[in-house]
Amino acid sequence: MKKAFLLLLTALTTSLSFGQKTESILALNANLFSFQGYSAEKSSQINLSTDGSTGYTNNPFGGQNGVSYGASYQIQRISRRNFIAGISVGYENLRSKTTLNAVNGYNTQTGTYQDAASGQTYLSSNQLNAFPYVGYRIGLQQVSVDLTAGLDVGYLLSSKEIGKATGANGKTYSTSIDRTGLKTDVRPRGQITVFYKRVGAYTSYAYGLSNYKSGWVGGRNECNSSVIRFGVLYKIKGK
């Protein structure tokens, strides 16, 4: 992966050196984020402490898409032959979702118990993201289509589990746990962008190569990120 990243940066630098047109672009995006792999689950339970005052989600790495958002700035060069090289940098909040169906606790009189419940837990991660890419532009007069691919490199600033469920007895349970662990996530990414003059829209998909449960003890720990993005763009430089 390190070799592939260096090759991408080399191609990017070479293309930028001989590019003929520069475009500066601002972008806003909405994300559908989830975890994939053996350890990602679409449902889980809240485990309460012995005194019932605190709790945590048994598996917060949700296999369901959570809606999140981001903003970025990108600069790219277009060569005479319509080849593209660029880089996008920005901030994103990524949230996965898991459904809560039970609460596990302990009672000094009856021992362990399980209470049926309904709710959800979101694993919310804040990250800085860089996306170096190369691609090709198909121009149709005032409309252009950019086909690009590269590597998302996400640096995680923080990650927090936020859960809430209502038990069959009407009682509300909640969790708020720091889950910051993995710091860097590398994701191959493909993207399609359509521009009309200065305004554009894009969709992309990226799948993470980093295992969020690396180093966890017990069982089979495989958990990777999956990001679907939908965004709007505006060229502040270039036409």
mmCIF file of C-alpha atoms in Angstrom:
data_model
loop_
_atom_site.group_PDB
_atom_site.id
_atom_site.type_symbol
_atom_site.label_atom_id
_atom_site.label_comp_id
_atom_site.label_asym_id
_atom_site.label_seq_id
_atom_site.Cartn_x
_atom_site.Cartn_y
_atom_site.Cartn_z
ATOM 1 C CA MET A 1 0.000 0.000 0.000
ATOM 2 C CA LYS A 2 2.868 2.394 0.785
ATOM 3 C CA LYS A 3 4.336 1.720 -2.663
ATOM 4 C CA ALA A 4 0.957 2.361 -4.347
ATOM 5 C CA PHE A 5 0.594 5.641 -2.445
ATOM 6 C CA LEU A 6 4.074 6.782 -3.529
ATOM 7 C CA LEU A 7 3.329 5.886 -7.163
ATOM 8 C CA LEU A 8 0.110 7.902 -6.994
ATOM 9 C CA LEU A 9 1.951 10.920 -5.581
ATOM 10 C CA THR A 10 4.606 10.615 -8.297
ATOM 11 C CA ALA A 11 1.963 10.549 -11.022
ATOM 12 C CA LEU A 12 0.206 13.470 -9.363
ATOM 13 C CA THR A 13 3.395 15.565 -9.176
ATOM 14 C CA THR A 14 4.342 14.799 -12.778
ATOM 15 C CA SER A 15 0.895 15.681 -14.090
ATOM 16 C CA LEU A 16 0.751 18.899 -12.077
ATOM 17 C CA SER A 17 4.102 19.947 -13.499
ATOM 18 C CA PHE A 18 2.897 19.710 -17.082
ATOM 19 C CA GLY A 19 -0.740 20.651 -16.567
ATOM 20 C CA GLN A 20 -2.231 23.427 -18.672
ATOM 21 C CA LYS A 21 -5.213 24.579 -16.617
ATOM 22 C CA THR A 22 -5.696 24.949 -12.877
ATOM 23 C CA GLU A 23 -9.045 24.648 -11.093
ATOM 24 C CA SER A 24 -9.716 25.512 -7.439
ATOM 25 C CA ILE A 25 -12.901 24.016 -6.061
ATOM 26 C CA LEU A 26 -14.948 24.180 -2.869
ATOM 27 C CA ALA A 27 -17.121 21.170 -2.011
ATOM 28 C CA LEU A 28 -19.787 20.171 0.505
ATOM 29 C CA ASN A 29 -20.838 16.551 0.867
ATOM 30 C CA ALA A 30 -23.185 14.177 2.640
ATOM 31 C CA ASN A 31 -21.939 10.684 3.510
ATOM 32 C CA LEU A 32 -23.374 7.254 4.085
ATOM 33 C CA PHE A 33 -20.871 5.579 6.377
ATOM 34 C CA SER A 34 -20.824 2.048 7.765
ATOM 35 C CA PHE A 35 -18.469 -0.718 8.787
ATOM 36 C CA GLN A 36 -18.023 -3.920 6.809
ATOM 37 C CA GLY A 37 -16.371 -7.220 7.649
ATOM 38 C CA TYR A 38 -16.862 -10.113 10.036
ATOM 39 C CA SER A 39 -16.951 -7.957 13.183
ATOM 40 C CA ALA A 40 -19.388 -5.314 11.899
ATOM 41 C CA GLU A 41 -22.957 -5.868 13.134
ATOM 42 C CA LYS A 42 -26.305 -4.310 12.275
ATOM 43 C CA SER A 43 -27.683 -4.907 15.781
ATOM 44 C CA SER A 44 -26.251 -5.051 19.295
ATOM 45 C CA GLN A 45 -27.060 -4.577 23.009
ATOM 46 C CA ILE A 46 -26.157 -2.171 25.793
ATOM 47 C CA ASN A 47 -24.155 -3.693 28.642
ATOM 48 C CA LEU A 48 -24.709 -1.920 31.976
ATOM 49 C CA SER A 49 -22.207 -1.614 34.794
ATOM 50 C CA THR A 50 -22.877 -3.542 38.016
ATOM 51 C CA ASP A 51 -24.629 -0.585 39.624
ATOM 52 C CA GLY A 52 -26.447 0.297 36.394
ATOM 53 C CA SER A 53 -25.137 3.871 36.348
ATOM 54 C CA THR A 54 -23.122 3.560 33.130
ATOM 55 C CA GLY A 55 -23.115 1.367 30.072
ATOM 56 C CA TYR A 56 -21.553 0.673 26.703
ATOM 57 C CA THR A 57 -22.633 -0.844 23.405
ATOM 58 C CA ASN A 58 -21.436 -4.419 23.094
ATOM 59 C CA ASN A 59 -20.400 -3.815 19.473
ATOM 60 C CA PRO A 60 -20.526 -0.155 18.371
ATOM 61 C CA PHE A 61 -19.093 -0.852 14.895
ATOM 62 C CA GLY A 62 -22.394 -0.601 13.061
ATOM 63 C CA GLY A 63 -23.074 -2.342 9.772
ATOM 64 C CA GLN A 64 -25.847 0.143 8.940
ATOM 65 C CA ASN A 65 -25.305 3.436 7.126
ATOM 66 C CA GLY A 66 -25.348 6.574 9.216
ATOM 67 C CA VAL A 67 -25.789 9.978 7.561
ATOM 68 C CA SER A 68 -22.930 12.409 8.081
ATOM 69 C CA TYR A 69 -21.289 15.381 6.375
ATOM 70 C CA GLY A 70 -18.059 17.031 5.257
ATOM 71 C CA ALA A 71 -16.449 20.003 3.548
ATOM 72 C CA SER A 72 -13.312 20.169 1.426
ATOM 73 C CA TYR A 73 -11.107 22.255 -0.828
ATOM 74 C CA GLN A 74 -9.483 20.781 -3.903
ATOM 75 C CA ILE A 75 -7.055 21.914 -6.547
ATOM 76 C CA GLN A 76 -6.537 20.107 -9.828
ATOM 77 C CA ARG A 77 -4.743 20.531 -13.130
ATOM 78 C CA ILE A 78 -6.154 19.544 -16.513
ATOM 79 C CA SER A 79 -3.632 18.674 -19.229
ATOM 80 C CA ARG A 80 -3.993 19.383 -22.935
ATOM 81 C CA ARG A 81 -5.173 15.810 -23.398
ATOM 82 C CA ASN A 82 -7.740 16.099 -20.585
ATOM 83 C CA PHE A 83 -5.822 14.085 -18.017
ATOM 84 C CA ILE A 84 -6.480 15.180 -14.439
ATOM 85 C CA ALA A 85 -4.296 15.274 -11.350
ATOM 86 C CA GLY A 86 -5.359 16.858 -8.098
ATOM 87 C CA ILE A 87 -5.744 16.693 -4.373
ATOM 88 C CA SER A 88 -8.662 17.365 -2.044
ATOM 89 C CA VAL A 89 -8.271 18.177 1.661
ATOM 90 C CA GLY A 90 -11.014 18.717 4.191
ATOM 91 C CA TYR A 91 -12.905 17.772 7.336
ATOM 92 C CA GLU A 92 -15.498 15.028 7.721
ATOM 93 C CA ASN A 93 -17.779 13.626 10.385
ATOM 94 C CA LEU A 94 -18.438 9.938 9.721
ATOM 95 C CA ARG A 95 -21.194 8.066 11.606
ATOM 96 C CA SER A 96 -22.037 4.383 11.500
ATOM 97 C CA LYS A 97 -25.288 3.039 12.955
ATOM 98 C CA THR A 98 -26.304 -0.100 14.808
ATOM 99 C CA THR A 99 -29.789 -0.999 16.088
ATOM 100 C CA LEU A 100 -30.133 -1.727 19.807
ATOM 101 C CA ASN A 101 -32.485 -4.577 20.720
ATOM 102 C CA ALA A 102 -31.669 -5.344 24.372
ATOM 103 C CA VAL A 103 -30.066 -4.137 27.586
ATOM 104 C CA ASN A 104 -27.964 -6.498 29.689
ATOM 105 C CA GLY A 105 -27.611 -5.727 33.400
ATOM 106 C CA TYR A 106 -27.136 -7.115 36.892
ATOM 107 C CA ASN A 107 -29.474 -7.094 39.876
ATOM 108 C CA THR A 108 -28.239 -8.009 43.364
ATOM 109 C CA GLN A 109 -31.444 -9.955 44.018
ATOM 110 C CA THR A 110 -31.973 -11.793 40.729
ATOM 111 C CA GLY A 111 -28.489 -11.718 39.224
ATOM 112 C CA THR A 112 -27.964 -11.022 35.521
ATOM 113 C CA TYR A 113 -30.937 -10.032 33.399
ATOM 114 C CA GLN A 114 -31.791 -8.915 29.888
ATOM 115 C CA ASP A 115 -34.392 -6.263 29.096
ATOM 116 C CA ALA A 116 -35.792 -6.030 25.580
ATOM 117 C CA ALA A 117 -35.224 -2.544 24.184
ATOM 118 C CA SER A 118 -35.325 -0.471 21.021
ATOM 119 C CA GLY A 119 -32.937 2.275 19.960
ATOM 120 C CA GLN A 120 -29.699 2.888 18.145
ATOM 121 C CA THR A 121 -26.027 3.610 18.660
ATOM 122 C CA TYR A 122 -23.981 5.896 16.419
ATOM 123 C CA LEU A 123 -20.196 5.681 16.294
ATOM 124 C CA SER A 124 -19.258 9.231 15.348
ATOM 125 C CA SER A 125 -15.731 9.954 14.092
ATOM 126 C CA ASN A 126 -14.213 13.341 13.313
ATOM 127 C CA GLN A 127 -11.367 13.266 10.839
ATOM 128 C CA LEU A 128 -9.135 15.263 8.530
ATOM 129 C CA ASN A 129 -9.092 13.780 5.052
ATOM 130 C CA ALA A 130 -6.730 14.017 2.072
ATOM 131 C CA PHE A 131 -7.600 12.597 -1.344
ATOM 132 C CA PRO A 132 -4.808 12.682 -3.960
ATOM 133 C CA TYR A 133 -6.173 11.492 -7.300
ATOM 134 C CA VAL A 134 -5.675 11.152 -11.036
ATOM 135 C CA GLY A 135 -8.244 10.779 -13.779
ATOM 136 C CA TYR A 136 -9.631 11.858 -17.116
ATOM 137 C CA ARG A 137 -12.104 14.532 -18.236
ATOM 138 C CA ILE A 138 -14.767 13.984 -20.864
ATOM 139 C CA GLY A 139 -15.834 17.391 -22.208
ATOM 140 C CA LEU A 140 -19.211 18.044 -23.801
ATOM 141 C CA GLN A 141 -19.215 21.796 -24.538
ATOM 142 C CA GLN A 142 -20.372 23.476 -21.285
ATOM 143 C CA VAL A 143 -20.773 20.116 -19.526
ATOM 144 C CA SER A 144 -17.819 17.984 -18.437
ATOM 145 C CA VAL A 145 -17.520 14.626 -16.703
ATOM 146 C CA ASP A 146 -14.472 13.833 -14.554
ATOM 147 C CA LEU A 147 -13.604 10.192 -13.866
ATOM 148 C CA THR A 148 -11.081 10.048 -11.033
ATOM 149 C CA ALA A 149 -9.530 7.527 -8.650
ATOM 150 C CA GLY A 150 -7.067 7.713 -5.806
ATOM 151 C CA LEU A 151 -6.587 7.098 -2.096
ATOM 152 C CA ASP A 152 -8.493 8.615 0.806
ATOM 153 C CA VAL A 153 -6.140 9.118 3.727
ATOM 154 C CA GLY A 154 -8.170 9.895 6.828
ATOM 155 C CA TYR A 155 -6.573 11.053 10.084
ATOM 156 C CA LEU A 156 -9.012 10.422 12.948
ATOM 157 C CA LEU A 157 -9.173 13.232 15.488
ATOM 158 C CA SER A 158 -11.711 11.539 17.756
ATOM 159 C CA SER A 159 -14.289 8.773 17.790
ATOM 160 C CA LYS A 160 -17.229 8.539 20.184
ATOM 161 C CA GLU A 161 -20.051 6.085 20.761
ATOM 162 C CA ILE A 162 -23.440 7.711 21.418
ATOM 163 C CA GLY A 163 -26.307 5.311 22.122
ATOM 164 C CA LYS A 164 -29.870 5.560 23.369
ATOM 165 C CA ALA A 165 -32.520 2.898 23.873
ATOM 166 C CA THR A 166 -35.893 2.538 25.575
ATOM 167 C CA GLY A 167 -36.545 -0.690 27.444
ATOM 168 C CA ALA A 168 -39.798 -2.658 27.537
ATOM 169 C CA ASN A 169 -40.268 -1.281 31.069
ATOM 170 C CA GLY A 170 -40.215 2.281 29.679
ATOM 171 C CA LYS A 171 -36.818 3.086 31.157
ATOM 172 C CA THR A 172 -34.320 5.003 29.000
ATOM 173 C CA TYR A 173 -30.717 3.847 28.711
ATOM 174 C CA SER A 174 -27.882 5.824 27.148
ATOM 175 C CA THR A 175 -24.168 5.507 26.429
ATOM 176 C CA SER A 176 -21.443 8.065 25.736
ATOM 177 C CA ILE A 177 -18.041 6.402 25.418
ATOM 178 C CA ASP A 178 -14.787 7.554 23.841
ATOM 179 C CA ARG A 179 -13.840 4.988 21.196
ATOM 180 C CA THR A 180 -10.768 6.682 19.756
ATOM 181 C CA GLY A 181 -8.357 3.964 18.681
ATOM 182 C CA LEU A 182 -7.262 3.710 15.063
ATOM 183 C CA LYS A 183 -5.645 6.968 13.929
ATOM 184 C CA THR A 184 -5.204 6.544 10.162
ATOM 185 C CA ASP A 185 -7.558 4.954 7.655
ATOM 186 C CA VAL A 186 -6.468 4.442 4.025
ATOM 187 C CA ARG A 187 -9.304 3.908 1.533
ATOM 188 C CA PRO A 188 -9.075 3.348 -2.256
ATOM 189 C CA ARG A 189 -11.682 5.680 -3.790
ATOM 190 C CA GLY A 190 -13.383 6.089 -7.153
ATOM 191 C CA GLN A 191 -15.374 9.177 -8.102
ATOM 192 C CA ILE A 192 -17.588 10.559 -10.871
ATOM 193 C CA THR A 193 -18.021 14.338 -11.095
ATOM 194 C CA VAL A 194 -20.265 16.279 -13.458
ATOM 195 C CA PHE A 195 -19.739 20.011 -14.028
ATOM 196 C CA TYR A 196 -21.957 22.546 -15.741
ATOM 197 C CA LYS A 197 -19.807 25.648 -16.103
ATOM 198 C CA ARG A 198 -18.683 26.409 -12.522
ATOM 199 C CA VAL A 199 -21.205 24.270 -10.649
ATOM 200 C CA GLY A 200 -20.887 20.529 -10.199
ATOM 201 C CA ALA A 201 -22.035 17.425 -8.347
ATOM 202 C CA TYR A 202 -20.278 14.167 -7.564
ATOM 203 C CA THR A 203 -20.693 10.716 -6.116
ATOM 204 C CA SER A 204 -17.905 8.451 -4.882
ATOM 205 C CA TYR A 205 -17.240 5.211 -3.071
ATOM 206 C CA ALA A 206 -14.305 4.311 -0.836
ATOM 207 C CA TYR A 207 -13.492 1.126 1.076
ATOM 208 C CA GLY A 208 -11.025 1.142 3.956
ATOM 209 C CA LEU A 209 -7.987 -1.112 4.151
ATOM 210 C CA SER A 210 -7.391 -0.394 7.845
ATOM 211 C CA ASN A 211 -8.835 -2.779 10.444
ATOM 212 C CA TYR A 212 -10.599 -0.745 13.164
ATOM 213 C CA LYS A 213 -10.416 -3.719 15.548
ATOM 214 C CA SER A 214 -6.751 -4.505 14.996
ATOM 215 C CA GLY A 215 -5.160 -5.573 18.276
ATOM 216 C CA TRP A 216 -8.464 -6.495 19.943
ATOM 217 C CA VAL A 217 -8.238 -9.699 21.988
ATOM 218 C CA GLY A 218 -10.624 -12.619 21.583
ATOM 219 C CA GLY A 219 -12.583 -13.853 18.604
ATOM 220 C CA ARG A 220 -12.241 -12.867 14.997
ATOM 221 C CA ASN A 221 -11.675 -9.124 14.669
ATOM 222 C CA GLU A 222 -12.173 -7.756 11.159
ATOM 223 C CA CYS A 223 -13.797 -4.364 10.682
ATOM 224 C CA ASN A 224 -13.286 -1.976 7.758
ATOM 225 C CA SER A 225 -14.885 1.316 6.778
ATOM 226 C CA SER A 226 -17.180 1.953 3.805
ATOM 227 C CA VAL A 227 -18.033 5.487 2.614
ATOM 228 C CA ILE A 228 -20.540 6.570 -0.038
ATOM 229 C CA ARG A 229 -20.389 10.302 -0.743
ATOM 230 C CA PHE A 230 -22.731 12.710 -2.516
ATOM 231 C CA GLY A 231 -21.464 16.247 -2.971
ATOM 232 C CA VAL A 232 -21.894 19.620 -4.629
ATOM 233 C CA LEU A 233 -18.992 21.721 -5.909
ATOM 234 C CA TYR A 234 -18.234 25.252 -7.008
ATOM 235 C CA LYS A 235 -15.188 26.348 -9.003
ATOM 236 C CA ILE A 236 -13.712 29.491 -7.500
ATOM 237 C CA LYS A 237 -11.028 29.384 -10.199
ATOM 238 C CA GLY A 238 -11.268 27.829 -13.652
ATOM 239 C CA LYS A 239 -14.153 27.343 -16.046
#
